[in-house]
GROMACS .gro file of C-alpha atoms in nm:
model
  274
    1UNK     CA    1   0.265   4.527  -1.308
    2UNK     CA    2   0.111   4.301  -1.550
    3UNK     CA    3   0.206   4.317  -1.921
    4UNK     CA    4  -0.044   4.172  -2.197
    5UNK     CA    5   0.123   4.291  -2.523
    6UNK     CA    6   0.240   3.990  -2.767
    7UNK     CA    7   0.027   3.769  -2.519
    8UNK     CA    8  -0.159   3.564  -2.810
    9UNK     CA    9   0.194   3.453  -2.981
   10UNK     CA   10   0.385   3.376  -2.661
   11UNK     CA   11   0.069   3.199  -2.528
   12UNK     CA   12   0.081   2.921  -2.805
   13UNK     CA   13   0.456   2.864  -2.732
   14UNK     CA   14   0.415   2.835  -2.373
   15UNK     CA   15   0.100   2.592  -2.342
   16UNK     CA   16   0.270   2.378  -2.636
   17UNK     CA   17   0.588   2.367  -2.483
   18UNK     CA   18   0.528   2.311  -2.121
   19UNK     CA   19   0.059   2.250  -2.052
   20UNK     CA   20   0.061   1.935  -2.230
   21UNK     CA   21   0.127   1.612  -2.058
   22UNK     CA   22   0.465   1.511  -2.016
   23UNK     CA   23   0.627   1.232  -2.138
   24UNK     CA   24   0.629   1.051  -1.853
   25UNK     CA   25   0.252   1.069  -1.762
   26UNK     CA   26   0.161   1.001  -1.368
   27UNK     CA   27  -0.174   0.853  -1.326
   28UNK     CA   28  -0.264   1.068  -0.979
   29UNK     CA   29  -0.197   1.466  -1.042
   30UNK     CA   30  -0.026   1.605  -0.776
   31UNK     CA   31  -0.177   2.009  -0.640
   32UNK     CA   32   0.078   2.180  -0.805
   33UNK     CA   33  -0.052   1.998  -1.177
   34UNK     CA   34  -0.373   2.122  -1.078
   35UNK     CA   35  -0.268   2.486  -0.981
   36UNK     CA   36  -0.081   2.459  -1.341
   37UNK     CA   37  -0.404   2.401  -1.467
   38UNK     CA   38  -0.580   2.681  -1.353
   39UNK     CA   39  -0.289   2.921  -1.417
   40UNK     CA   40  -0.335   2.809  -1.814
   41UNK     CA   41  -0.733   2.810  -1.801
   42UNK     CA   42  -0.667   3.191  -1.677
   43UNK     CA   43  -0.366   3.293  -1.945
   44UNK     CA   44  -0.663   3.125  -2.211
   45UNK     CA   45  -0.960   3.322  -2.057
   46UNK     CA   46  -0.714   3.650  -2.092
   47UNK     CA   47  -0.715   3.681  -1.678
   48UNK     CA   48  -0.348   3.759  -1.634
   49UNK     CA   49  -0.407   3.951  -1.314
   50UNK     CA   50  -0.552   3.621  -1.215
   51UNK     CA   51  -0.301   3.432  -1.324
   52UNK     CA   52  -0.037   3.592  -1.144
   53UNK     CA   53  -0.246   3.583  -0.839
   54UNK     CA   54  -0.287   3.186  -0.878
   55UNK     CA   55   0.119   3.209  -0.963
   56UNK     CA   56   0.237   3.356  -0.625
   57UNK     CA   57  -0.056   3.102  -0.415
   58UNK     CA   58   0.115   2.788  -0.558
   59UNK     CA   59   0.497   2.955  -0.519
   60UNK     CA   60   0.437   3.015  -0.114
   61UNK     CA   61   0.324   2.675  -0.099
   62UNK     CA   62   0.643   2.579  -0.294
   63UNK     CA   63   0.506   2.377  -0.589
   64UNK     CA   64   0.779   2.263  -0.777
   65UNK     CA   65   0.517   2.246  -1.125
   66UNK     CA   66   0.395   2.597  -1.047
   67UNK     CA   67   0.797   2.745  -1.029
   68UNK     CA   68   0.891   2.554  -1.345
   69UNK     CA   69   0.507   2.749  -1.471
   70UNK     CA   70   0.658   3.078  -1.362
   71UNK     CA   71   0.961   3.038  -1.505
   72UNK     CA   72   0.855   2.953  -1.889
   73UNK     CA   73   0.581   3.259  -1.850
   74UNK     CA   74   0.901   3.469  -1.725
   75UNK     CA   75   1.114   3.334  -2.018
   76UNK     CA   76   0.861   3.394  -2.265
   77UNK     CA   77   0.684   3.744  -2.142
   78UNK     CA   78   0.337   3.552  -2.100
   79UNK     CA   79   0.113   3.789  -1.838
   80UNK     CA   80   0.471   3.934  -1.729
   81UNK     CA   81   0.742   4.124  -1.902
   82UNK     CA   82   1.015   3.911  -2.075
   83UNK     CA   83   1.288   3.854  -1.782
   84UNK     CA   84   1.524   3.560  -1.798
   85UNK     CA   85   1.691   3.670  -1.487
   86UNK     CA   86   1.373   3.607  -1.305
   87UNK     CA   87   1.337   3.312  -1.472
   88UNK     CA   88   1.660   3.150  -1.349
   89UNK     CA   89   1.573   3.098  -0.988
   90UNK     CA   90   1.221   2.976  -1.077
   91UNK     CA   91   1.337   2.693  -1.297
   92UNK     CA   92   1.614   2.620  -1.028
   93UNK     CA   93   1.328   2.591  -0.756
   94UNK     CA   94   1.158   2.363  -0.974
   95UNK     CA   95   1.454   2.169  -1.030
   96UNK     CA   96   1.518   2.134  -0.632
   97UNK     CA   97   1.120   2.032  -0.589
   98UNK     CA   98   1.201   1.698  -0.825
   99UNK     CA   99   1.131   1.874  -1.187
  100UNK     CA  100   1.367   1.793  -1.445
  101UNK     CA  101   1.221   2.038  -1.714
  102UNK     CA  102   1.323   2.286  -1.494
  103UNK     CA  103   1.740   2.192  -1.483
  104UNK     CA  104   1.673   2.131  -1.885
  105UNK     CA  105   1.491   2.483  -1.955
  106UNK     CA  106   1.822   2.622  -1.762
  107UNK     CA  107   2.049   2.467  -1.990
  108UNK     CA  108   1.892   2.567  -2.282
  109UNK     CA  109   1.825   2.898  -2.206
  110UNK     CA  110   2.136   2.930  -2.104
  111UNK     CA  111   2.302   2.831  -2.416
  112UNK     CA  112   2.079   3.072  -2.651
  113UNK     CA  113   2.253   3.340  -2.754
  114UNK     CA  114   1.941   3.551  -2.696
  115UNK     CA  115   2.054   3.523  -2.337
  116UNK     CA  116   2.408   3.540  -2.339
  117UNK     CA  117   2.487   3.280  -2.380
  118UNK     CA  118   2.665   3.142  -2.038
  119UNK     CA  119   2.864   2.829  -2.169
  120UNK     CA  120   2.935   2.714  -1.799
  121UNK     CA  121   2.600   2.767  -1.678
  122UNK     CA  122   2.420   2.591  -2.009
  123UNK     CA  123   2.674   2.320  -1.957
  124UNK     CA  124   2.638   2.259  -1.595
  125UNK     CA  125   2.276   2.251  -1.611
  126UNK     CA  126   2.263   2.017  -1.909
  127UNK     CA  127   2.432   1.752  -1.688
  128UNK     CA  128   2.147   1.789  -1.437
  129UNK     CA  129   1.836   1.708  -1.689
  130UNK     CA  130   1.782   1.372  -1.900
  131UNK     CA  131   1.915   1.493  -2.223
  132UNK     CA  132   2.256   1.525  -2.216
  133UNK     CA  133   2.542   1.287  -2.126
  134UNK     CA  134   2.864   1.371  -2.333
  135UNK     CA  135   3.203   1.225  -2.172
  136UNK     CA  136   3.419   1.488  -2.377
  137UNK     CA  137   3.167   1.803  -2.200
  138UNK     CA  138   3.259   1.687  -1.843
  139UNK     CA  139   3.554   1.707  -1.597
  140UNK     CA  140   3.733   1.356  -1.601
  141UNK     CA  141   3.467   1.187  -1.877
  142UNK     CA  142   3.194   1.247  -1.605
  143UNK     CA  143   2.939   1.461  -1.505
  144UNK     CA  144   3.069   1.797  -1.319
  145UNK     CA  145   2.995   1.788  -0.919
  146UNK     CA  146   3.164   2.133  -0.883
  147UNK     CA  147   3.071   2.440  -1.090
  148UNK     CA  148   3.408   2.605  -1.054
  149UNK     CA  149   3.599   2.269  -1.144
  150UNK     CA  150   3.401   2.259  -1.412
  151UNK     CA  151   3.436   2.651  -1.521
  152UNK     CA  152   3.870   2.537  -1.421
  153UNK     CA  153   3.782   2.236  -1.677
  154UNK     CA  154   3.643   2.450  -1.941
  155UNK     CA  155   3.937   2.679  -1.980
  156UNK     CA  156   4.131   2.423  -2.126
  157UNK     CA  157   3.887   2.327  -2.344
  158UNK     CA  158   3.998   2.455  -2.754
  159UNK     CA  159   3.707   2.672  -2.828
  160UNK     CA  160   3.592   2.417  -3.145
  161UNK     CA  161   3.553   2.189  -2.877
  162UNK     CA  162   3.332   2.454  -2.621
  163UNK     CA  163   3.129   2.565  -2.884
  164UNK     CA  164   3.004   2.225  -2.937
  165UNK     CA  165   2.913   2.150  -2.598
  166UNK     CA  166   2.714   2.446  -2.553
  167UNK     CA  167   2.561   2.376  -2.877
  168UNK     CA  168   2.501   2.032  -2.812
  169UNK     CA  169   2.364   2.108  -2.451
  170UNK     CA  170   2.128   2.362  -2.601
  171UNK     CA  171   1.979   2.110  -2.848
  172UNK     CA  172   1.958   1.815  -2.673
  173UNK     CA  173   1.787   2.019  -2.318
  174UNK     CA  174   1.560   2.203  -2.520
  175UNK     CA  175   1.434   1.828  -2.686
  176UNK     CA  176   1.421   1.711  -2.342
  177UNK     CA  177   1.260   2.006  -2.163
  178UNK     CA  178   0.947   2.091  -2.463
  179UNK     CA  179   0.908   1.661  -2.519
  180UNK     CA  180   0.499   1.565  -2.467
  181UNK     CA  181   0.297   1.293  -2.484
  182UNK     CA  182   0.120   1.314  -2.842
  183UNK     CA  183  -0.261   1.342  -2.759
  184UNK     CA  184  -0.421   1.083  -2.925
  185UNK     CA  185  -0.158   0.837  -2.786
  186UNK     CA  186  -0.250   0.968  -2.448
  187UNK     CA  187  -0.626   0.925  -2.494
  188UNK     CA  188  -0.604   0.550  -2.577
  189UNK     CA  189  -0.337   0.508  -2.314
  190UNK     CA  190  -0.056   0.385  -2.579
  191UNK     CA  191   0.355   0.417  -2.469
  192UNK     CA  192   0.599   0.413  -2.725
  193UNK     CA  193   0.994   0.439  -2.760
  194UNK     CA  194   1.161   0.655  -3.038
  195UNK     CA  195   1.546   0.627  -3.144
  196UNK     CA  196   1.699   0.962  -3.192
  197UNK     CA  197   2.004   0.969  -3.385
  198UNK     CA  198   2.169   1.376  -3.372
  199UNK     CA  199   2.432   1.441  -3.644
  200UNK     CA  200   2.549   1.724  -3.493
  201UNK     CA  201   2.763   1.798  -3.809
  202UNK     CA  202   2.567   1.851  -4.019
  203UNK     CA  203   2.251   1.925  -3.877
  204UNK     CA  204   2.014   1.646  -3.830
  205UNK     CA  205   1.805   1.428  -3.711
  206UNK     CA  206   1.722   1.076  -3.741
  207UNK     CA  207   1.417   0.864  -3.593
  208UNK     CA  208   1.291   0.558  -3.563
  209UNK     CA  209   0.981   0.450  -3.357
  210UNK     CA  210   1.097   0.097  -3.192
  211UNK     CA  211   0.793   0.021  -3.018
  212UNK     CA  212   0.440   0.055  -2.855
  213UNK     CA  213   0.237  -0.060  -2.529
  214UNK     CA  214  -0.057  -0.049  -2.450
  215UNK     CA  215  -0.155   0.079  -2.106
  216UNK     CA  216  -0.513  -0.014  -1.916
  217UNK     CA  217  -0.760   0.172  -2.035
  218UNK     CA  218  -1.050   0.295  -1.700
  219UNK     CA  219  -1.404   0.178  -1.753
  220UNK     CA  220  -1.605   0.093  -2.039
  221UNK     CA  221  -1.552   0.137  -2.425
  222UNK     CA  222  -1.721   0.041  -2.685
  223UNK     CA  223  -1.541  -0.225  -2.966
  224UNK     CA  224  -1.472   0.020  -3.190
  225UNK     CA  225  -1.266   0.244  -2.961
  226UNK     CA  226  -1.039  -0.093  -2.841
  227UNK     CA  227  -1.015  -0.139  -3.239
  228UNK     CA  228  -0.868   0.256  -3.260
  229UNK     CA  229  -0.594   0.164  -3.052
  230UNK     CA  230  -0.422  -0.002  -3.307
  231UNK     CA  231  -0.478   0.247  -3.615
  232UNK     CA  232  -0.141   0.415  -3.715
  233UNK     CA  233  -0.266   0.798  -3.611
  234UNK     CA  234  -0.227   0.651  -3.260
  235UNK     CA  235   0.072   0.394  -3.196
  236UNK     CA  236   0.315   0.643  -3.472
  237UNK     CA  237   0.251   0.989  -3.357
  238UNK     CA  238   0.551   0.916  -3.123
  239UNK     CA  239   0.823   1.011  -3.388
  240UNK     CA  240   0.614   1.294  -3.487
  241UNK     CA  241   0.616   1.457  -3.171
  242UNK     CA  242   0.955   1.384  -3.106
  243UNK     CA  243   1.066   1.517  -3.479
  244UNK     CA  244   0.867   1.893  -3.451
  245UNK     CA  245   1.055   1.949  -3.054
  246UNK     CA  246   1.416   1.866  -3.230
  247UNK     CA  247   1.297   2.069  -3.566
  248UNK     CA  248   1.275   2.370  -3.319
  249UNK     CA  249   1.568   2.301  -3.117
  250UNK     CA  250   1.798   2.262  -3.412
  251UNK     CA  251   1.594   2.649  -3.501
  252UNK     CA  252   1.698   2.798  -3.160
  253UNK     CA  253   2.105   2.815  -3.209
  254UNK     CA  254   2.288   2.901  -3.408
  255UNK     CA  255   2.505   2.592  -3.556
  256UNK     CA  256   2.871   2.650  -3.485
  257UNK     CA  257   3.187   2.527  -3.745
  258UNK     CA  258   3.459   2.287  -3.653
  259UNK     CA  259   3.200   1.982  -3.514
  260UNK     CA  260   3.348   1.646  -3.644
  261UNK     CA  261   3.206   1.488  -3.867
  262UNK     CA  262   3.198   1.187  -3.718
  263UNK     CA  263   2.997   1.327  -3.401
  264UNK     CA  264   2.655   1.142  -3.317
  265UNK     CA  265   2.474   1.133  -3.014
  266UNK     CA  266   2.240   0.857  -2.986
  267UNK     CA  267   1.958   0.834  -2.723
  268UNK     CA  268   1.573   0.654  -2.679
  269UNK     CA  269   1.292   0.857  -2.550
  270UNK     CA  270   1.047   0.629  -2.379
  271UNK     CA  271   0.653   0.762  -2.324
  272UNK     CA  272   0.471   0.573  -2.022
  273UNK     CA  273   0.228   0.615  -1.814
  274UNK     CA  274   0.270   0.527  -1.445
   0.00000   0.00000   0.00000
């Protein structure tokens, strides 16, 4: 059964969050981009029984974008009814075909409280995407390679110190997993790096874009365009980017007492294309 109610609000958070080019850009789309592409240009066109058709093609033929697809339209009820258990084993499919998004969406739906929350689960998933790499949230300083070592780990664990690491893994997958390439940057084919400084104390966030490339640009432009590329709206709307995906991860959970004040988690997102 296909369910359209609430489609128009869910639709803008799933074809933010997860339709726009990733951060790490390749320059030859694989079929499962493709099928992703004509999954969204149905969802648009209001086609969800044709969306769901396209859906189930690109799952029997196993693409990994299409599960990690499936997965966001289960965990946000777009064309479908809201399920995060059907969710789960979508994003973990996507996560076995080489998607990290999909281990990262995991972890941070796993920590929300609107799903649970599963502390092990968010935790253990968290290890497995690029976002997360705390010494004090693994078994021996490291990452966990058993789930029920880990689960053994975590019952020691004073619950100040849980409730951080869940919180921590919620953030900083959620960052990870909704993180895009900002579109003008994309058009002119500029990279950039942004320092992200979390505070998870008190709150916040701070950024600081430490640098730009410039990519090859295909065919022929005129002088003006090659002039763009240097023009502020395009090398800086790095930090932007990077600033609204933590604004809305830091909006997701709740934040829980006892952190230390002296916590901060320091990490560089990089935007390239390859």
């Amino acid at each position: 059964m296909v369910y359209q109610s609430g489609i128009h609000g869910r639709l803008a958070v799933l074809l933010a969050s997860l339709l726009a080019a990733p951060a790490a850009l390749a320059t030859l789309p694989t079929d499962g981009v493709y099928s992703v592409a004509e999954i969204r240009r149905r969802i648009e066109n209001r086609d969800c029984s044709g969306a769901i058709e396209r859906l189930k093609e690109g799952l029997a033929k196993n693409e990994a974008e299409v599960a990690l697809m499936g997965g966001s339209m289960y965990e946000h009820g777009v064309c479908v009814k809201r399920d995060w258990q059907r969710a789960i084993p979508l994003y973990a499919r996507a996560t076995e075909g080489g998607q990290p998004e999909g281990a990262e969406r995991l972890a941070a739906g796993f920590a929300d409280p609107a799903n649970g929350p599963d502390a092990a689960a968010a935790i253990w998933w968290a290890w497995r995407g690029r976002g997360f790499n705390l010494s004090e949230c693994g078994v021996d300083g490291k990452a966990p390679a058993d789930p029920e070592r880990l689960v053994a780990e975590m019952g020691k664990w004073q619950a100040t110190r849980l409730a951080y690491c869940v919180y921590v893994a919620g953030v900083m997958s959620t960052i990870s997993a909704e993180m895009r390439y900002p579109d003008l940057a994309l058009g002119f084919s500029i990279g950039g790096d942004v320092s992200l400084r979390f505070y998870p104390a008190t709150p916040r966030f701070e950024l600081q874009q430490t640098g730009s490339q410039e990519y090859e640009l295909i065919g022929y432009f005129a002088v003006d365009r090659l002039r763009d590329r240097k023009r502020k709206a395009v090398t800086g709307g790095f930090e932007k980017v990077v600033g609204e995906v933590a604004d809305r991860a830091l909006r997701r959970y709740p934040h829980p007492k006892g952190i230390p004040e002296e916590a901060l988690i320091q990490t560089t997102y990089t935007f390239y294309i390859r």
